[in-house]
Each structure stands twice: as C-alpha cells, then as structure tokens.
Short mmCIF file of C-alpha atoms in Angstrom, two decimals:
data_model
loop_
_atom_site.label_atom_id
_atom_site.label_comp_id
_atom_site.label_asym_id
_atom_site.label_seq_id
_atom_site.Cartn_x
_atom_site.Cartn_y
_atom_site.Cartn_z
CA MET G 1 153.45 37.48 167.31
CA LYS G 2 154.10 36.98 163.41
CA PRO G 3 151.38 38.48 161.47
CA LEU G 4 149.41 36.22 159.10
CA LEU G 5 148.69 39.41 156.91
CA THR G 6 149.83 42.53 156.26
CA ILE G 7 147.52 45.40 154.97
CA CYS G 8 149.36 47.92 153.05
CA CYS G 9 148.22 51.17 152.58
CA THR G 10 149.29 54.60 150.62
CA THR G 11 148.14 57.93 151.59
CA PHE G 12 149.02 61.16 150.57
CA ASN G 13 147.75 64.76 151.42
CA GLN G 14 144.25 62.44 152.68
CA GLU G 15 143.51 63.65 155.99
CA LYS G 16 139.67 64.09 155.21
CA TYR G 17 139.49 60.65 154.44
CA ILE G 18 142.26 58.38 156.59
CA GLU G 19 140.59 58.31 159.55
CA GLN G 20 137.46 56.04 158.01
CA THR G 21 140.28 54.24 155.98
CA LEU G 22 141.37 53.21 159.45
CA GLU G 23 137.93 52.32 161.12
CA GLY G 24 137.89 50.10 158.07
CA PHE G 25 140.81 48.25 159.16
CA TYR G 26 140.12 48.35 162.60
CA LEU G 27 136.53 46.82 162.10
CA GLN G 28 138.34 43.11 160.58
CA LYS G 29 137.93 40.40 162.65
CA THR G 30 139.86 38.17 161.74
CA ASN G 31 141.12 34.25 163.46
CA PHE G 32 145.07 35.55 162.97
CA PRO G 33 146.92 38.48 163.70
CA ILE G 34 147.64 41.28 161.01
CA GLU G 35 149.66 44.14 160.75
CA ILE G 36 148.75 47.87 159.73
CA GLN G 37 151.41 49.26 157.50
CA ILE G 38 151.22 52.68 156.22
CA HIS G 39 153.82 54.28 153.82
CA ASP G 40 153.26 58.25 153.51
CA ASP G 41 154.32 59.69 150.60
CA ALA G 42 155.23 62.95 152.20
CA SER G 43 152.23 64.21 152.98
CA THR G 44 152.41 68.28 152.83
CA ASP G 45 148.77 68.17 154.82
CA SER G 46 147.92 66.59 158.45
CA THR G 47 148.09 63.45 157.44
CA PRO G 48 151.42 61.95 159.09
CA GLU G 49 150.06 63.56 162.22
CA ILE G 50 147.08 61.45 162.10
CA LEU G 51 148.46 58.50 161.29
CA LYS G 52 151.09 58.88 163.92
CA ARG G 53 148.27 59.34 166.69
CA HIS G 54 147.10 56.22 165.68
CA ALA G 55 150.16 54.17 165.69
CA GLU G 56 150.20 55.58 169.01
CA LYS G 57 147.46 53.84 170.36
CA ASP G 58 147.65 50.61 167.79
CA SER G 59 151.03 48.40 168.38
CA ARG G 60 149.77 46.85 164.76
CA ILE G 61 150.29 50.03 163.24
CA LYS G 62 153.40 50.52 161.26
CA LEU G 63 154.12 53.69 159.87
CA ILE G 64 156.87 54.29 156.63
CA LEU G 65 157.19 58.29 156.54
CA GLN G 66 158.85 59.78 154.02
CA THR G 67 159.97 63.16 153.71
CA GLU G 68 160.23 63.79 149.48
CA ASN G 69 157.65 62.45 147.46
CA LYS G 70 158.62 58.75 145.76
CA TYR G 71 155.56 58.69 143.86
CA SER G 72 157.06 62.06 141.98
CA GLN G 73 160.02 60.34 141.18
CA HIS G 74 158.81 57.50 139.34
CA ILE G 75 159.54 55.49 142.90
CA MET G 76 156.69 52.90 143.49
CA PRO G 77 156.39 52.78 146.75
CA TRP G 78 154.45 49.40 146.62
CA TRP G 79 157.71 47.72 145.26
CA HIS G 80 160.49 49.86 147.45
CA TYR G 81 159.17 49.93 150.51
CA SER G 82 155.58 48.65 151.61
CA PHE G 83 155.87 45.22 150.16
CA PRO G 84 159.51 44.43 150.97
CA GLN G 85 158.32 45.72 154.77
CA ALA G 86 155.60 43.63 154.73
CA ARG G 87 155.91 40.69 157.81
CA GLY G 88 152.77 38.42 157.13
CA LYS G 89 152.18 35.86 154.19
CA TYR G 90 149.74 38.04 153.10
CA ILE G 91 149.07 41.14 151.67
CA ALA G 92 145.81 43.29 151.53
CA LEU G 93 145.77 46.73 149.88
CA CYS G 94 143.74 49.41 150.49
CA GLU G 95 144.99 52.96 149.74
CA GLY G 96 144.36 55.99 152.85
CA ASP G 97 141.08 57.62 150.59
CA ASP G 98 138.61 53.88 150.04
CA TYR G 99 137.94 52.15 152.80
CA TRP G 100 136.45 48.21 153.98
CA ILE G 101 133.10 48.07 155.15
CA ASP G 102 132.59 44.12 156.12
CA PRO G 103 134.41 42.97 158.85
CA LEU G 104 134.96 39.46 157.48
CA LYS G 105 136.03 40.92 154.97
CA LEU G 106 140.02 39.49 155.56
CA GLN G 107 138.57 36.48 156.88
CA LYS G 108 136.62 35.14 153.83
CA GLN G 109 139.82 36.05 151.55
CA VAL G 110 142.53 34.53 153.61
CA ASP G 111 139.65 31.46 154.06
CA PHE G 112 139.71 31.09 150.47
CA LEU G 113 143.34 31.28 149.91
CA GLU G 114 144.17 29.33 152.77
CA ALA G 115 141.77 26.28 151.33
CA ASN G 116 142.76 26.47 147.83
CA SER G 117 146.95 26.50 147.18
CA ASN G 118 146.44 26.82 143.62
CA TYR G 119 145.53 30.16 143.75
CA VAL G 120 147.33 33.70 144.78
CA ILE G 121 145.09 36.36 144.54
CA SER G 122 141.46 37.43 145.96
CA TRP G 123 139.00 40.55 145.01
CA THR G 124 135.89 40.93 146.26
CA ASN G 125 132.93 44.00 144.41
CA TYR G 126 133.14 47.16 145.96
CA LYS G 127 130.51 50.66 145.50
CA ILE G 128 131.42 53.53 144.25
CA PHE G 129 131.34 56.68 146.35
CA ASN G 130 131.19 60.17 144.40
CA GLY G 131 130.85 62.37 147.86
CA THR G 132 127.23 62.27 147.25
CA ASP G 133 126.00 59.43 146.73
CA PHE G 134 126.76 55.93 146.02
CA SER G 135 126.84 53.95 142.77
CA PHE G 136 126.87 49.72 142.69
CA ASN G 137 128.50 47.90 139.87
CA SER G 138 127.13 45.10 137.03
CA PHE G 139 130.06 42.93 136.61
CA GLY G 140 128.24 39.94 135.09
CA HIS G 141 129.59 37.17 136.75
CA THR G 142 126.34 34.64 137.33
CA LYS G 143 128.07 32.95 140.39
CA GLU G 144 129.90 33.81 143.36
CA ILE G 145 133.29 32.64 142.80
CA THR G 146 134.42 33.18 139.57
CA THR G 147 138.39 32.43 138.53
CA ILE G 148 140.39 34.90 137.02
CA ASP G 149 143.67 33.86 134.98
CA TYR G 150 144.93 35.52 131.72
CA ASN G 151 141.81 34.49 129.57
CA ASN G 152 139.79 36.72 131.71
CA ILE G 153 141.42 39.27 133.53
CA PHE G 154 140.11 42.90 133.24
CA SER G 155 137.04 41.50 130.87
CA PRO G 156 135.40 43.39 132.97
CA TYR G 157 137.52 45.06 134.81
CA CYS G 158 136.51 44.04 138.11
CA THR G 159 140.16 44.03 139.97
CA LEU G 160 140.49 47.22 141.68
CA THR G 161 143.34 47.50 144.44
CA LEU G 162 141.16 48.43 147.58
CA THR G 163 139.86 44.51 147.81
CA ALA G 164 142.78 42.81 146.53
CA VAL G 165 144.83 40.19 149.38
CA PHE G 166 147.54 37.93 147.52
CA LYS G 167 150.13 35.70 148.70
CA LYS G 168 153.61 37.32 149.00
CA GLU G 169 155.28 35.06 148.02
CA ALA G 170 153.67 35.46 144.86
CA LEU G 171 155.84 38.52 144.34
CA ASP G 172 158.33 38.70 141.75
CA LEU G 173 159.72 41.96 143.12
CA GLU G 174 162.54 42.59 140.89
CA LEU G 175 160.25 42.19 137.99
CA LEU G 176 158.24 44.51 139.46
CA LYS G 177 161.04 47.38 140.05
CA SER G 178 162.05 47.04 136.36
CA LEU G 179 159.08 48.45 135.09
CA LYS G 180 158.74 51.99 133.83
CA HIS G 181 154.88 51.93 133.49
CA SER G 182 153.91 49.95 136.38
CA LYS G 183 150.33 50.30 137.76
CA ASP G 184 148.15 47.93 140.01
CA ASN G 185 147.86 45.88 136.46
CA SER G 186 151.52 45.00 136.56
CA LEU G 187 151.10 43.39 140.11
CA TYR G 188 148.42 41.49 138.57
CA ILE G 189 149.78 40.02 135.59
CA VAL G 190 152.95 39.19 137.91
CA LEU G 191 151.06 37.58 140.76
CA LEU G 192 148.90 35.40 138.34
CA LYS G 193 152.59 33.66 136.84
CA LYS G 194 152.40 31.66 139.96
CA GLY G 195 148.28 30.74 139.93
CA LYS G 196 144.98 31.54 139.56
CA GLY G 197 142.89 34.56 140.99
CA VAL G 198 139.65 34.49 142.59
CA PHE G 199 136.99 36.93 142.28
CA MET G 200 134.29 36.96 145.64
CA ASP G 201 130.49 38.44 144.52
CA VAL G 202 130.36 39.71 147.89
CA LEU G 203 130.22 43.37 148.62
CA SER G 204 133.48 44.27 150.99
CA SER G 205 134.66 47.82 150.03
CA VAL G 206 133.49 51.40 149.29
CA TYR G 207 135.89 53.19 146.36
CA ARG G 208 136.05 56.88 146.52
CA VAL G 209 135.80 59.55 143.67
CA HIS G 210 137.13 62.52 144.70
CA GLU G 211 138.97 65.61 143.17
CA GLY G 212 142.43 64.91 145.36
CA GLY G 213 142.21 61.10 143.76
CA VAL G 214 145.54 60.71 142.05
CA TYR G 215 143.86 58.60 139.32
CA SER G 216 139.98 58.66 139.43
CA LEU G 217 139.72 62.08 137.89
CA GLN G 218 142.36 61.91 135.59
CA SER G 219 141.30 62.97 132.11
CA ASN G 220 140.53 59.93 129.86
CA PHE G 221 143.20 60.42 127.60
CA PHE G 222 145.69 59.91 130.43
CA LYS G 223 143.68 56.69 131.93
CA ASN G 224 144.06 55.14 128.29
CA TYR G 225 147.33 55.94 127.38
CA SER G 226 148.98 55.07 130.47
CA SER G 227 146.81 52.10 130.90
CA TYR G 228 148.13 50.96 127.28
CA LEU G 229 151.64 51.48 127.87
CA ASN G 230 151.05 49.83 131.14
CA VAL G 231 149.66 46.46 130.18
CA LEU G 232 151.70 46.36 126.65
CA GLU G 233 154.46 46.48 128.60
CA VAL G 234 153.73 44.23 132.16
CA THR G 235 152.78 41.48 129.21
CA ASN G 236 155.66 41.78 127.36
CA ALA G 237 158.03 41.03 130.67
CA VAL G 238 155.30 38.35 131.43
CA PRO G 239 154.82 36.48 127.63
CA GLU G 240 152.53 33.69 129.00
CA SER G 241 150.15 36.00 129.26
CA LYS G 242 149.81 37.24 126.19
CA THR G 243 146.60 34.87 125.91
CA ALA G 244 143.84 36.00 123.15
CA ASN G 245 141.45 38.07 125.80
CA ILE G 246 145.03 40.21 126.85
CA ASN G 247 145.34 41.38 123.41
CA LYS G 248 142.04 42.12 122.81
CA VAL G 249 143.03 44.10 126.03
CA VAL G 250 145.76 46.25 125.03
CA LYS G 251 143.85 47.09 121.34
CA SER G 252 141.06 48.07 123.08
CA LEU G 253 142.93 50.46 125.49
CA GLY G 254 145.53 51.73 122.21
CA ASN G 255 142.37 52.28 120.43
CA ALA G 256 140.35 54.06 122.71
CA THR G 257 144.27 56.19 123.45
CA MET G 258 143.64 56.91 119.67
CA TYR G 259 140.14 57.90 119.24
CA GLU G 260 140.18 60.92 122.35
CA VAL G 261 143.26 61.99 120.68
CA LEU G 262 141.44 62.79 117.57
CA LYS G 263 138.45 63.74 119.39
CA LEU G 264 140.20 66.55 121.49
CA LYS G 265 142.19 67.67 118.06
CA SER G 266 138.36 67.53 116.56
CA LYS G 267 136.96 70.02 119.19
CA GLY G 268 140.34 72.33 118.90
CA GLU G 269 141.61 71.64 121.99
CA LYS G 270 145.42 71.73 123.04
CA VAL G 271 146.67 68.49 121.82
CA THR G 272 150.60 67.39 122.58
CA GLU G 273 153.03 66.23 120.03
CA ASN G 274 153.58 63.19 121.97
CA GLN G 275 149.72 62.79 121.78
CA LEU G 276 149.70 63.75 118.01
CA ASP G 277 152.58 61.32 117.61
CA PHE G 278 151.09 58.10 119.10
CA MET G 279 148.01 58.35 117.06
CA LYS G 280 149.77 58.98 114.07
CA THR G 281 152.50 55.87 114.93
CA TYR G 282 149.62 53.46 116.06
CA LEU G 283 147.04 54.64 113.37
CA LYS G 284 149.62 53.02 110.58
CA LYS G 285 149.88 49.94 112.18
CA ALA G 286 146.53 49.38 113.51
CA ASP G 287 144.17 46.95 111.47
CA PHE G 288 141.79 47.71 108.73
CA LYS G 289 138.97 47.43 111.17
CA THR G 290 140.05 50.17 113.15
CA LYS G 291 141.32 52.18 110.54
CA ILE G 292 137.87 52.26 108.86
CA LYS G 293 136.39 53.23 112.34
CA TYR G 294 138.91 55.85 112.72
CA TYR G 295 138.11 57.56 109.89
CA LYS G 296 134.32 57.57 110.10
CA LYS G 297 134.99 59.30 114.01
CA LEU G 298 137.37 61.75 111.69
CA PHE G 299 134.51 61.67 109.16
CA LYS G 300 131.42 62.72 111.86
CA TYR G 301 133.68 65.22 113.81
CA LYS G 302 134.31 67.52 110.83
CA PHE G 303 130.89 67.22 108.78
CA LEU G 304 128.43 66.14 111.40
CA LYS G 305 128.85 68.71 114.06
#
C-alpha cells in the first residue's frame, strides 16, 4: 500500500541517539500508512549497522546509505536524495539526534493539512534537551493554532525541522537545488509560495543540543552569517517573500553578524579576512541607526572594558 506520509530522517554519526529517534517513529499512531526513509551520509560510526538491523525488522524502513559524505560536498541530501524518493503525499522531517514524544504528532498535523487545503506546512512546539535538563519555549503565541506566512515567519523562530510536516506537491526541487546557501529556511520560504503554514502549540518533540550536533553548537558568528546568507539568497529567489517582516529578519541577521565580528576583533580573538571584509562592506551599506549602534559598541569595547 502506498504511504500517505514519508518520514525523511537524515543521519550522520548518531549511534548514541538514532534508536531513540526510531522509537519516536514507532510510537506514532495513525489511521494512514507511513514509510520511514532514512538517509545516512556515510557515517563512520555504527549508525549504518543500527539502521540495517532495524530495517530487517520493519518493512516500512527504506534506507539510503551513502559511501561518501554528500554534505561536505555541498550537496543537500534533502533536495537530491530524500525528497525525490519519498512516496508519500506528505513529508515529515526529523534528524537522527532529535525525537518525537507525542504518539499522535503525525495524525494531528496531517488531519489539519487534509482539512485545510490552503495550508501546505505544519509545525508544532517542542522542548530542548541539553543532555541533562529540559527547557521549554515561550514563543508568545496567544492561540493554539497560528497561521504562518511571509508576514510573520521567523518572528519568533518557532519553525524547527524536527516538527515539520508538509505537502510534497508544494516543493520546487529545481529551485532548491540551485541555491548555494540552502538550509531548512530555504525549504520554508519555497513552500510558502504555494500556501500558508500553521504552528500548532502542542508539545510533540525534543530538540537535542549536544557536542556532535552539526549546527546547535556552532559559533554565534557561523549561525548568524550562514542564516543571513541563506535567508537573503532564498528571498531574492522568491521576490514575493520580501515583506517588511522578512526584510527585518535579514537586517537583524546581518547586524548580528557584523556585531559578532566586532566583538571578536575587540577581544583580540582570531578574525578571518572574510569576516573583516563582511563587517567593512556591511557597515558601509548600513543605515544611520545601525552605524550609530556599531560605533557605540566599538567605543564600549575600546574604553569601557
């Protein structure tokens, strides 16, 4: 039977966490068939062996096992492997170190999307686990259901990969493949061309922060700069996305990147030519208010240590 939904899971060296991720998939109670597709990006630990063992026991599991790492070659596994091979009408995302805790997560999200044809993607709330303690989000939503579009996406940033469920037909894979700085934000901006998004304030998942995380423990500069390049690129490719909200997000990311370089330089930490060039170029183009804030920070770092 053809699945209504495909879970697309990506893994890389996640032997410590992948079985808990899989348990979250097995936990799901749905009135529709699902497939569990797992793309492993040439892990060097025992992750592939764990996946093979589970695939032998559960016919819903479909494995894509790479022999060389694609991410390091700037090949996004989602666009090139996972999404094209997904057979479901819907795709749910979860990386191999996060996990789901609500057995009705997929059912709730698919029910909403089936009942509301003008919506193409759904997200839910989640909690954060740092290896010791759990923390919770306070996004400030006043309703259990909040519509997400270009006028409010990323404000606040409540749209994490591990909770996303979307319609496969809303994808534009050729556009996504053409992007040089693609991330999950690229996917969301492209999907919202075809309809609305919804944030459902139900606690369905756990986002794990750990030393092996590809993104969660990156430097502040990397997070801000990569997100700035990403959002700037994809919104240029989708002009209708350039709302006042999106322009504010881009400016905020650019400002944060510039201020982080200034902070590192003022502390005497190693700063690359690329970082210095960005700061100088961005400052030249910045508005008066941003420049004033920059020079206030510069004065503080130099004279108020």
